[in-house]
Coordinates of C-alpha atoms in Angstrom, one line a residue:
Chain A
X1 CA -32.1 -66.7 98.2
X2 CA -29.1 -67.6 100.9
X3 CA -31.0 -71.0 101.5
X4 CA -30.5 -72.4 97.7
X5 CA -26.8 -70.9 97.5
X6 CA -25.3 -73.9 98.6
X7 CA -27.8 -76.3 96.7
X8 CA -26.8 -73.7 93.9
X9 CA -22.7 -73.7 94.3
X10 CA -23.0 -77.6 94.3
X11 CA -24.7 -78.1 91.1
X12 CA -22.2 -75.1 89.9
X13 CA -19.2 -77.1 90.7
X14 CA -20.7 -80.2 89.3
X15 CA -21.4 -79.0 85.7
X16 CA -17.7 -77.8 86.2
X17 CA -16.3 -80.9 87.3
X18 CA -18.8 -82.8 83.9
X19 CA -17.0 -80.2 81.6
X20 CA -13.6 -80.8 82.5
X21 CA -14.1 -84.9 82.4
X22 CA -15.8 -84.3 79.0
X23 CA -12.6 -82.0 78.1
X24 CA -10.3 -84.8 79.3
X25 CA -11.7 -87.3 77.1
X26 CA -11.8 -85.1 73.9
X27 CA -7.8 -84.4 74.6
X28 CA -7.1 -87.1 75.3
X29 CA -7.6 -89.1 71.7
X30 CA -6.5 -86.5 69.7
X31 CA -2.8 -85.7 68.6
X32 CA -0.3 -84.6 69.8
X33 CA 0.7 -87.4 72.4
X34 CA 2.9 -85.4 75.0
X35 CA 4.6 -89.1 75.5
X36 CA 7.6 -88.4 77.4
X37 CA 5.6 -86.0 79.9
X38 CA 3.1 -89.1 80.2
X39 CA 6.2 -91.3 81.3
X40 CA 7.6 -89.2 83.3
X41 CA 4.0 -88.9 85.1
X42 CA 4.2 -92.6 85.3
X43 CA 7.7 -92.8 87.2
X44 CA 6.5 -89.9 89.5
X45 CA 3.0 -91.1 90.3
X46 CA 3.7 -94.8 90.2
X47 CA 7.3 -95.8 91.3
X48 CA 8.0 -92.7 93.6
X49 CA 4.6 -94.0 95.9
X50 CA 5.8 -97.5 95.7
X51 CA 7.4 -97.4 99.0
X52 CA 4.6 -95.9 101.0
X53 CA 2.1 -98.0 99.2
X54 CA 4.3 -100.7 100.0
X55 CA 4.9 -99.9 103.7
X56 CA 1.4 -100.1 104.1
X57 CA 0.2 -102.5 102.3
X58 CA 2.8 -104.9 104.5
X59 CA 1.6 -103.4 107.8
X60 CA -2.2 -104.0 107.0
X61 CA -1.1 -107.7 106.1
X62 CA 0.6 -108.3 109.3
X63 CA -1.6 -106.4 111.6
X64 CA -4.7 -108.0 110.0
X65 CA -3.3 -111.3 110.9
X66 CA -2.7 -111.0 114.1
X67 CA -6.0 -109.2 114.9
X68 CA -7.7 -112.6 113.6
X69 CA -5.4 -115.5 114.5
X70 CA -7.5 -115.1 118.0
X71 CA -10.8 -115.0 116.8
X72 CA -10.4 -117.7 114.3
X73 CA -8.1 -119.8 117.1
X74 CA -11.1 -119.9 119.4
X75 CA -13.7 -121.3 116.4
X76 CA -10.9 -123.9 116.1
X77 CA -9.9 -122.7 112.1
X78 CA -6.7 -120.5 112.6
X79 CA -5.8 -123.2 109.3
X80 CA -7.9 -120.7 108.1
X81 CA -5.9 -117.6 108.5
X82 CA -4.2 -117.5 105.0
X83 CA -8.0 -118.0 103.3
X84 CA -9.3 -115.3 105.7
X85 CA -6.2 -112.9 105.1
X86 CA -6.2 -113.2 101.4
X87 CA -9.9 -113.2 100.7
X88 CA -9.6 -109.2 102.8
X89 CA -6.3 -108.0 101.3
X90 CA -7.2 -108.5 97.9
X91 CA -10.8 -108.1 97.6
X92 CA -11.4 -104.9 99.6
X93 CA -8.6 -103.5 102.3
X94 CA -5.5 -103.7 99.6
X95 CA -7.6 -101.8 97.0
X96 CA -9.3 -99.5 99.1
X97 CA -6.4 -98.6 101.6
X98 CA -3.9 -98.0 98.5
X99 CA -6.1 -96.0 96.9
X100 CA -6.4 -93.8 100.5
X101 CA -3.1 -93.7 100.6
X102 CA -2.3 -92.5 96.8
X103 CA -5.6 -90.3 97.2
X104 CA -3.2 -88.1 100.3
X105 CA 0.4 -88.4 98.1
X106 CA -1.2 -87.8 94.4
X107 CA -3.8 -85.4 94.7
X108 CA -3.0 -83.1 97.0
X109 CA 0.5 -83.2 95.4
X110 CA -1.8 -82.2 92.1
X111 CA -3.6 -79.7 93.6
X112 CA -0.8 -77.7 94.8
X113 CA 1.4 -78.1 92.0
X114 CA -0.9 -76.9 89.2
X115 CA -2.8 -74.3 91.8
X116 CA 0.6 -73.0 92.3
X117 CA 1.4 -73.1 88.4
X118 CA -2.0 -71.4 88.0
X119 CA -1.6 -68.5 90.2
X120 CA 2.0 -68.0 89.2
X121 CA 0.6 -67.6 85.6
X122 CA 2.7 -70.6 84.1
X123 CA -0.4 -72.3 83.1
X124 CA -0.7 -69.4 80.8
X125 CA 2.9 -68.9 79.7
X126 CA 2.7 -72.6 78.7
X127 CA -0.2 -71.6 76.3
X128 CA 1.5 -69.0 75.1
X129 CA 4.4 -71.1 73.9
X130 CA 2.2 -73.2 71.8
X131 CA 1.6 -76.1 74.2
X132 CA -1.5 -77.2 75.2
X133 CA -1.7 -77.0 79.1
X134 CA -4.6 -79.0 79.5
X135 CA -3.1 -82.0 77.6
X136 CA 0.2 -81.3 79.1
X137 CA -0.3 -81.4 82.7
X138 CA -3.8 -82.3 82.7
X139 CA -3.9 -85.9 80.4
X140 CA -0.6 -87.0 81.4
X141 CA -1.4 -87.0 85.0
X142 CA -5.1 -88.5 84.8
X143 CA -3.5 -91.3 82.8
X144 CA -0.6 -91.8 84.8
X145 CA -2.7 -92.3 88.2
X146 CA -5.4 -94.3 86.6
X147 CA -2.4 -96.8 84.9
X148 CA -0.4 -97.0 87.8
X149 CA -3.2 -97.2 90.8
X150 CA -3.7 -101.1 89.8
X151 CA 0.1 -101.8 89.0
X152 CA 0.6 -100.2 93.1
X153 CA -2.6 -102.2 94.5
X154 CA -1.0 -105.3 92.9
X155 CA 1.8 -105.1 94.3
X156 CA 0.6 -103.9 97.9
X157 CA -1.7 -107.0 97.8
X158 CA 1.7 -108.9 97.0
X159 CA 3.6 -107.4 100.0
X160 CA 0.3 -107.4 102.1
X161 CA 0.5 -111.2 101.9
X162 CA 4.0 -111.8 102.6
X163 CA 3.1 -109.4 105.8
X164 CA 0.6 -112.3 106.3
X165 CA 3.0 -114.8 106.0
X166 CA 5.2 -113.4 108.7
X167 CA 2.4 -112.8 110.9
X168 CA 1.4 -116.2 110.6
X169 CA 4.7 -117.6 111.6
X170 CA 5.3 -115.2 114.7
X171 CA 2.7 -117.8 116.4
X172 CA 2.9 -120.8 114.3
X173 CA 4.9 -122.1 111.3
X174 CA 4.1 -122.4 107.9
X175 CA 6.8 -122.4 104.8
X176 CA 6.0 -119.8 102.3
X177 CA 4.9 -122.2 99.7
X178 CA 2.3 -123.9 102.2
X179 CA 1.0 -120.2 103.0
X180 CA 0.6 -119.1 99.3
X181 CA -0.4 -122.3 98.0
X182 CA -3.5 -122.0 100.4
X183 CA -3.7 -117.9 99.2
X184 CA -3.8 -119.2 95.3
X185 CA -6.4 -122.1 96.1
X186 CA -8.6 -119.5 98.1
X187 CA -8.6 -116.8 95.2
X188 CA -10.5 -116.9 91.7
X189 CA -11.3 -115.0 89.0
X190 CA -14.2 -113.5 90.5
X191 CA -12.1 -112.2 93.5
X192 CA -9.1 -110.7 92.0
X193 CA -10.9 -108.7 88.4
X194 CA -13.5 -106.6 90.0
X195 CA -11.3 -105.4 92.8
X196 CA -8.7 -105.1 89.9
X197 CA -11.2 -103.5 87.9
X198 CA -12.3 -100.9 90.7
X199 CA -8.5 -99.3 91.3
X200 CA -8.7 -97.6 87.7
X201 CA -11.6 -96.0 88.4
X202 CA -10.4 -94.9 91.9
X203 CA -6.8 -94.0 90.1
X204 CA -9.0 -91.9 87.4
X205 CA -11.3 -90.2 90.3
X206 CA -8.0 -89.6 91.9
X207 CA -6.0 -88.0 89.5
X208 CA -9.0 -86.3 88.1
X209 CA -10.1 -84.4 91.1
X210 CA -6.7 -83.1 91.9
X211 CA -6.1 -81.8 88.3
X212 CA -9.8 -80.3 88.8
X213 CA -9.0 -78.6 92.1
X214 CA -5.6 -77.5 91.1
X215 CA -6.3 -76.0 87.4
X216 CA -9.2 -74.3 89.1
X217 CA -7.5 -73.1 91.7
X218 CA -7.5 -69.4 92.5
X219 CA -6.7 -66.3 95.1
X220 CA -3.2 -67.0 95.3
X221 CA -2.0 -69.0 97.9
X222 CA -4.9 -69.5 100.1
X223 CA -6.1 -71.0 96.9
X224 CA -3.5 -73.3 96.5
X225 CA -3.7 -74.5 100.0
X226 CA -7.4 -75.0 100.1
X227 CA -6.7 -76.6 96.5
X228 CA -4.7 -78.8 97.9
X229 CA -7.1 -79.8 101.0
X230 CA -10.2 -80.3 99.3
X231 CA -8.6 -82.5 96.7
X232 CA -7.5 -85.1 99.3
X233 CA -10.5 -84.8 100.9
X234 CA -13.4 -85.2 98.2
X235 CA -11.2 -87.4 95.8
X236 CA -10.7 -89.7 99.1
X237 CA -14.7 -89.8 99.7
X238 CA -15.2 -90.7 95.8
X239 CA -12.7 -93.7 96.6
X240 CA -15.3 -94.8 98.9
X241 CA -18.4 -93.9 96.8
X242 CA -17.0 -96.0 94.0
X243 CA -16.4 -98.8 96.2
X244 CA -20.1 -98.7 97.2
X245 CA -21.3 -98.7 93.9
X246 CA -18.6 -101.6 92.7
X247 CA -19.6 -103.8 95.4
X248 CA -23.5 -103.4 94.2
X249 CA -22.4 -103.9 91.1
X250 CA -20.1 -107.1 91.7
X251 CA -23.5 -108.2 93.7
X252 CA -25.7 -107.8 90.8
X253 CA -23.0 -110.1 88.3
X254 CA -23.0 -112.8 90.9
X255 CA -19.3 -112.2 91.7
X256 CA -19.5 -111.8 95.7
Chain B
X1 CA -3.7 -26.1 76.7
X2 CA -3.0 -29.3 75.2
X3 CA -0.1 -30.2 73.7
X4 CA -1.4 -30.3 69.8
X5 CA 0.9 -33.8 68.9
X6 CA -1.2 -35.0 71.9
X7 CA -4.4 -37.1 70.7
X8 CA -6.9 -37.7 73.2
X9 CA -9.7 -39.9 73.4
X10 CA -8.6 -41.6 70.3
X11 CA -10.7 -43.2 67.6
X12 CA -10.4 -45.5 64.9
X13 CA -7.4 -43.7 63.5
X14 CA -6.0 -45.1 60.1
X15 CA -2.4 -45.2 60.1
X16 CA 0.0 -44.8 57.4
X17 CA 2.9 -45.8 59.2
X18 CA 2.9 -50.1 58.8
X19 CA 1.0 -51.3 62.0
X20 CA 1.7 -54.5 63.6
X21 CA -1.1 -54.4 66.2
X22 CA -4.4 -52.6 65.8
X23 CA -6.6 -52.5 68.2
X24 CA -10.1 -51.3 67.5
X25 CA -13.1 -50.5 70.2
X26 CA -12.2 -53.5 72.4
X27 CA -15.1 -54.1 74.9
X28 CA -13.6 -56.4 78.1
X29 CA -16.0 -56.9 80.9
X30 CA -15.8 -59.4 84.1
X31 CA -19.7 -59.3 85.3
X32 CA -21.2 -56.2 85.9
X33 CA -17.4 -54.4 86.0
X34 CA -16.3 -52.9 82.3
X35 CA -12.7 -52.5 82.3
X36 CA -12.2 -52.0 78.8
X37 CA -14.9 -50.0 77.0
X38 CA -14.0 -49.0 73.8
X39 CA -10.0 -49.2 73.2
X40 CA -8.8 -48.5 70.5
X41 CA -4.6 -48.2 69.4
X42 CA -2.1 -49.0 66.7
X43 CA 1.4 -50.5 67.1
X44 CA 3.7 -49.5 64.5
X45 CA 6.5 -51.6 63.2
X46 CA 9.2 -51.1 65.9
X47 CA 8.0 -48.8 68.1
X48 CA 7.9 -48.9 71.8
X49 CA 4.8 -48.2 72.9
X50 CA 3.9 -47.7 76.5
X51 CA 0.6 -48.5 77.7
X52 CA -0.1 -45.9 81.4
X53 CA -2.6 -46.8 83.7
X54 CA -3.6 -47.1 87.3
X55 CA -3.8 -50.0 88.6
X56 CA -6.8 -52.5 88.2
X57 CA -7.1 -50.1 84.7
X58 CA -7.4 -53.7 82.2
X59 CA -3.8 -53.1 81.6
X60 CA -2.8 -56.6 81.7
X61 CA -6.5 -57.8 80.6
X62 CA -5.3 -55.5 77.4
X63 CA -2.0 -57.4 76.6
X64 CA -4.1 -60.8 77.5
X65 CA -7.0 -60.0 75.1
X66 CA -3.7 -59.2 72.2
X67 CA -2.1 -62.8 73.0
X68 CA -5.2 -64.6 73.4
X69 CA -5.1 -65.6 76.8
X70 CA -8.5 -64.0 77.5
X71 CA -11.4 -63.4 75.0
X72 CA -13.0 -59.8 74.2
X73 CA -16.7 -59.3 74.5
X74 CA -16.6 -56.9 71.3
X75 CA -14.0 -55.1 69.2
X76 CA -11.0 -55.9 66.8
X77 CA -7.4 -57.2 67.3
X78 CA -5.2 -57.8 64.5
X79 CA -1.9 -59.2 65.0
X80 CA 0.6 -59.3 62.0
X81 CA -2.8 -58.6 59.6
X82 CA -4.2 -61.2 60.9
X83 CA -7.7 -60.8 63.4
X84 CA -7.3 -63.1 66.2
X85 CA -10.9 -64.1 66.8
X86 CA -11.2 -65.8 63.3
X87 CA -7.8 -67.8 64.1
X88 CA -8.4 -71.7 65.1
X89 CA -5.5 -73.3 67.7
X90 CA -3.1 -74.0 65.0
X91 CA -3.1 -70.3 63.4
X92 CA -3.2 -69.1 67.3
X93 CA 0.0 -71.2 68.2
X94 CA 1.5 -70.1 64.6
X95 CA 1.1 -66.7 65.6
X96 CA 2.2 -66.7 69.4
X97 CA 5.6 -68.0 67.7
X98 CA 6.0 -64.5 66.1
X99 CA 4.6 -62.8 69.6
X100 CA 6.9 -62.7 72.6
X101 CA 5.3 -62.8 76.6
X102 CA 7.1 -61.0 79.7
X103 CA 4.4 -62.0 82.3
X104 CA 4.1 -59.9 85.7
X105 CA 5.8 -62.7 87.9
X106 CA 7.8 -64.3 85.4
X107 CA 5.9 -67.4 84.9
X108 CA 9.4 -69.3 84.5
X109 CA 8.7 -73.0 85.3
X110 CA 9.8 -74.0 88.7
X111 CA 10.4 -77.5 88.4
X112 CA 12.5 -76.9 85.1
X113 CA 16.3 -75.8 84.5
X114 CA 17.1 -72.4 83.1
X115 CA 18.0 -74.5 79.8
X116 CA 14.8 -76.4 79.8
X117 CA 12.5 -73.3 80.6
X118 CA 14.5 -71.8 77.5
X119 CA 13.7 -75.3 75.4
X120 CA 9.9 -75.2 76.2
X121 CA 8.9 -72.7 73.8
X122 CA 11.6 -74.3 71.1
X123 CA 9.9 -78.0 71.2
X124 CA 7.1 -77.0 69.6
X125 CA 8.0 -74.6 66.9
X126 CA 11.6 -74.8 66.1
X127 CA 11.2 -79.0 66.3
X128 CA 13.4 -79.2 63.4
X129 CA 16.8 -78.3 65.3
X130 CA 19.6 -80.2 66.7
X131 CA 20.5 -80.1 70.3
X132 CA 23.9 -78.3 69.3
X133 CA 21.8 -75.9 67.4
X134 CA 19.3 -75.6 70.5
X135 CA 21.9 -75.0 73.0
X136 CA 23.6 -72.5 70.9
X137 CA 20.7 -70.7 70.4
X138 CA 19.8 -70.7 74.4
X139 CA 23.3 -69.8 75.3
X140 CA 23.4 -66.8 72.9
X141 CA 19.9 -65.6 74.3
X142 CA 21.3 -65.5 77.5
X143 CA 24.4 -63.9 76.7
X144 CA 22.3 -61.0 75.2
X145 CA 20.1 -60.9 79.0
X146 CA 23.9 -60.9 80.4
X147 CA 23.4 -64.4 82.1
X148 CA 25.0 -67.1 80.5
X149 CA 26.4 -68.8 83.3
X150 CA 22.9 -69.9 84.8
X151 CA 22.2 -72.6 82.2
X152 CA 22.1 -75.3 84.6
X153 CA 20.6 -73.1 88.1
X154 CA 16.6 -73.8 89.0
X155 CA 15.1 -70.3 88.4
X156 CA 14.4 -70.6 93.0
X157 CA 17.8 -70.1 92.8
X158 CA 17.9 -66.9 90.9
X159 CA 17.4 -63.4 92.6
X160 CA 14.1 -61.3 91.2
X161 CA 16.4 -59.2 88.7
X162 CA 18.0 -62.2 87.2
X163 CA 14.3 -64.4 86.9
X164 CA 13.4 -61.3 85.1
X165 CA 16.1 -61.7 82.6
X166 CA 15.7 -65.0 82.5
X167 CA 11.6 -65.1 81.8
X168 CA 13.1 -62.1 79.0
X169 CA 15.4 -64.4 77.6
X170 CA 12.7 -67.1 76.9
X171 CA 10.0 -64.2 75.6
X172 CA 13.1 -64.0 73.1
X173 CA 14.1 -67.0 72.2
X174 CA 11.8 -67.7 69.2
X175 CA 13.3 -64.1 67.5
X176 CA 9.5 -62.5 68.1
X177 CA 8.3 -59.4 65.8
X178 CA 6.6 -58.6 69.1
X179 CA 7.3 -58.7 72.3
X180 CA 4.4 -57.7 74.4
X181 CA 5.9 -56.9 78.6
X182 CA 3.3 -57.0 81.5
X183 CA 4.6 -54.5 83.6
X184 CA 9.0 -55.6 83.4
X185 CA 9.7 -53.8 86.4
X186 CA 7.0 -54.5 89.3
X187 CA 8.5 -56.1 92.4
X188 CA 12.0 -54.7 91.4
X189 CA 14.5 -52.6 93.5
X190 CA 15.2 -49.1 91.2
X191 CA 18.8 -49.9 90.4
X192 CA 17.4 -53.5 89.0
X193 CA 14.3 -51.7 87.6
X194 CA 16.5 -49.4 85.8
X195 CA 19.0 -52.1 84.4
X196 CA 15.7 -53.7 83.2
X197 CA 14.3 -51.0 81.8
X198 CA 17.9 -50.3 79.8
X199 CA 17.7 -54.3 78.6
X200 CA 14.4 -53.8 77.4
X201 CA 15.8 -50.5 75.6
X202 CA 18.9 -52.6 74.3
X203 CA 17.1 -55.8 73.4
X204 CA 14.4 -53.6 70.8
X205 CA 17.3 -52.2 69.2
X206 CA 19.5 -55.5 68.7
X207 CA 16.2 -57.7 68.2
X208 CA 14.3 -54.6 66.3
X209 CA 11.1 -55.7 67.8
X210 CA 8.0 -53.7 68.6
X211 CA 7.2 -53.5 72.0
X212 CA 4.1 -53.2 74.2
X213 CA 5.4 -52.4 77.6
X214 CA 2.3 -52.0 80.2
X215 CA 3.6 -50.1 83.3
X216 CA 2.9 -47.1 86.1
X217 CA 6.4 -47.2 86.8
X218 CA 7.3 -43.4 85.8
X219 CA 11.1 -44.6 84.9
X220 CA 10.6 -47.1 83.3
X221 CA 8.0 -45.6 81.1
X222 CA 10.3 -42.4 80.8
X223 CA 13.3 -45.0 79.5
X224 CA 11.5 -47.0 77.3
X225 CA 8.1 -45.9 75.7
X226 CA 8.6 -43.9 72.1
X227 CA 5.3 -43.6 72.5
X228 CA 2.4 -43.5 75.7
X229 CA -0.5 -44.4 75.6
X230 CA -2.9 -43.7 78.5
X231 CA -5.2 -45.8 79.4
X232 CA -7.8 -44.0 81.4
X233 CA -11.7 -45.2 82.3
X234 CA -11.4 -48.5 79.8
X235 CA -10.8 -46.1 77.1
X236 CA -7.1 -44.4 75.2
X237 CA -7.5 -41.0 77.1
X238 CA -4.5 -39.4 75.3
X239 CA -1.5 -41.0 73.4
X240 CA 2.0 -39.1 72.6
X241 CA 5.4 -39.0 73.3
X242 CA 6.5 -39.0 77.1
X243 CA 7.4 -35.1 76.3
X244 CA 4.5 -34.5 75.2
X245 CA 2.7 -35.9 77.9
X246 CA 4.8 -34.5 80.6
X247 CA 4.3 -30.9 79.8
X248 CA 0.3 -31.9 79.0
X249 CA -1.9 -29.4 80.9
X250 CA -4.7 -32.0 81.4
X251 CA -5.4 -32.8 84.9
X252 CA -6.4 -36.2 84.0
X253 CA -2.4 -36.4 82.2
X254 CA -0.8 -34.5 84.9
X255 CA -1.8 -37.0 87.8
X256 CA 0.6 -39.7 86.0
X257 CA 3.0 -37.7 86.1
X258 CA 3.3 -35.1 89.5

């Protein structure tokens, strides 16, 4: 039946995707603890990004500003601008838009490096040396992006802000201790954990995803390519599916 | 007429001659195709044993089944005595140490130095070294493949005769009983083929491993094998020496080698 093939592949892919979660959990408590692959992961995935995530993360805050010093000039609050700014960056563009952005660098990097490793057969020469490809390239990588998605969004919120700051004073004037003393009186608890909260899971969807795509990756380099694509492109949708369900979530806790 | 030290269509032969592989009625399947359907062969301590087949025969699927890389649907393989099915990861690993892997296209890890491709296999079973004692080891591999002064080069940086030697080099660096070679000379120009197939020659001798070479490259077969084996409809067809073979009146034996 033609009609239920796709309805068929789908739920296929799915079990797929449920076994290799399940398999990345069981590896990744038991020894042995590939710890200087894991750092390495770390400094690749985390401090090689910085300056993109960065870049960005200043852009958004500078561009945001600007877009709303008019709106909130003509209600008479631009005062406002640092609350406004703030409350956006950190609760949902400096999350979400780092995460976009990691979602394009990390996992389509992931994809194509382990679909190439896969059709090249060093997935399998690594077995046959007596190391455990899965928790080798695999654990380290899903660990590394979940850690270091937060410790990025951080400091993108950080930079985002001082993009504020300058964005602010292209119009007005405000010292820098005014404009993050109003940041720091706008933000609490509620604001800054469950965005906090919601970049592991994006950093895990991430780096899950791409090591899905790419360990599963086959017919050479078409495979790799299309490895590649569609690991960008679904592990960028479950950013936003994730950010759906955190913000009902959040909702339901009272923490909006 | 057949050549009477020709056997075809083998069975479960018991050998007297000390075996270091036997392979008894291995089943493979992918689906609805069978590629392997009843093989069945021996590998006798320091012999090099050429396995002959067309191409999409379950040549490689063969040598994968023997390492472990892929599980048979039915059948037997002991390695070093010991049946591989009834082995958990630890025994597996314990074993591959013994059991060295030429893969088709090298397999030599991209992002990695020559030095560090050579150190992957040593982290992990020969954890006890020094560096000094790591490094002398790598650099006296690669003296034996003839390529010492690549040490530091990424293998993209290498030509397709010297990655060969290279991936060679790392298949031997944990001193194997077994080295097991999925088809050494694919993808290589005949003067580099030959050269390769004279290495492989040299290293059995100077190493006194036993081989598995799978090929359908005539020479290299011809330079190398002690024995052949021909793999033929999933099954051994015929196994003997390459003479043997040669002057084989079979039609199914005489296609391999017009």
């Amino acid at each position: 039946m033609k009609l239920f093939a796709p309805i068929r592949s789908f739920l296929s892919e799915t079990g797929s995707v449920a076994r290799f979660v399940s398999r990345y959990f069981q590896e990744i408590f038991q020894p042995r603890y590939e710890v200087r692959q894991f750092i390495r992961q770390c400094f690749t995935i985390g401090y090689k990004s910085l300056p993109l995530i960065g870049i960005t993360g200043f852009i958004m805050g500078l561009v945001l500003t600007m877009q709303l010093r008019p709106t909130l000039l003509s209600y008479g609050v631009v005062s406002k601008l640092p609350v406004m700014v703030s409350l956006a960056i950190v609760r949902e563009i400096g999350p979400v838009i780092s995460a976009l952005i990691f979602a394009g660098k990390i996992s389509s990097s992931m994809g194509a490096e382990l679909g190439s490793m896969k059709v090249t057969e060093q997935i399998d020469a690594m077995e046959v040396s007596g190391t455990n490809p899965f928790k080798y390239l695999v654990v380290t990588r899903v660990l590394a992006a979940t850690l270091m998605l937060p410790v990025l969004t951080v400091l993108s919120d950080a930079i985002g802000l001082y993009g504020s700051y300058l964005g602010v004073n292209i119009k007005d004037h405000t010292s820098l201790g005014l404009f993050f003393f109003e940041v720091f009186n706008t933000l609490h608890f509620g604001d800054v954990l469950p965005a906090t909260i919601k970049t592991f899971f994006f950093g895990f969807a991430i780096g899950i995803i791409g090591c899905y795509k790419g360990y599963n990756s086959s017919k050479g380099t078409e495979g790799v390519g299309r490895a590649a694509n569609s690991a960008v492109v679904i592990s960028s949708v479950v950013v936003f599916i994730i950010d759906l369900l955190a913000v009902q979530i959040t909702d339901v806790l009272g923490l909006n | 007429m057949m050549t009477e030290n020709i056997h075809t269509n083998t069975t479960n032969e018991p050998s007297t001659i000390d075996p270091v592989i036997v392979i008894k009625d291995l089943k493979k399947g992918f689906g609805d195709r069978v590629v392997l359907n009843g093989f069945s062969i021996e590998l006798r301590r320091g012999e090099s044993l050429v396995v002959l087949g067309k191409s999409g025969s379950g040549k490689s699927v063969l040598i994968k089944c023997i390492i472990g890389l892929m599980l048979p649907d039915s059948g037997t393989i002991e390695v070093l005595g010991k049946n591989i099915e009834s082995l958990d990861h630890k025994h597996m690993d314990e074993l591959r140490s013994h059991i060295g892997f030429l893969f088709q296209s090298n397999a030599l890890y991209d992002s990695m130095t020559i030095r560090e491709n050579l150190q992957f296999p040593m982290r992990r079973h020969l954890g006890r070294l020094t560096r000094q004692e790591v490094n002398s080891r790598i650099m006296e591999t690669l003296t034996n493949v003839g390529l010492a002064n690549t040490v530091d080069m990424l293998p993209s940086e290498l030509s397709g005769g010297m990655q060969k030697r290279v991936a060679l080099a790392r298949a031997l660096i944990l001193n194997p009983q077994i080295i097991l070679y999925d088809e050494p000379t694919t993808g290589l120009d005949p003067i580099t083929a030959r050269e390769i197939s004279k290495l492989i020659t040299d290293i059995q001798h100077k190493y006194s491993t036993s081989s598995i070479i799978i090929s359908h490259d005539m020479n290299c077969v011809k330079q190398t094998a002690d024995r052949v084996a021909l793999l033929l409809n999933g099954v051994c067809y015929a196994i003997g020496t390459y003479n043997e073979l040669l002057h084989s009146d079979d039609e199914n034996i005489k296609q391999f080698f017009e």
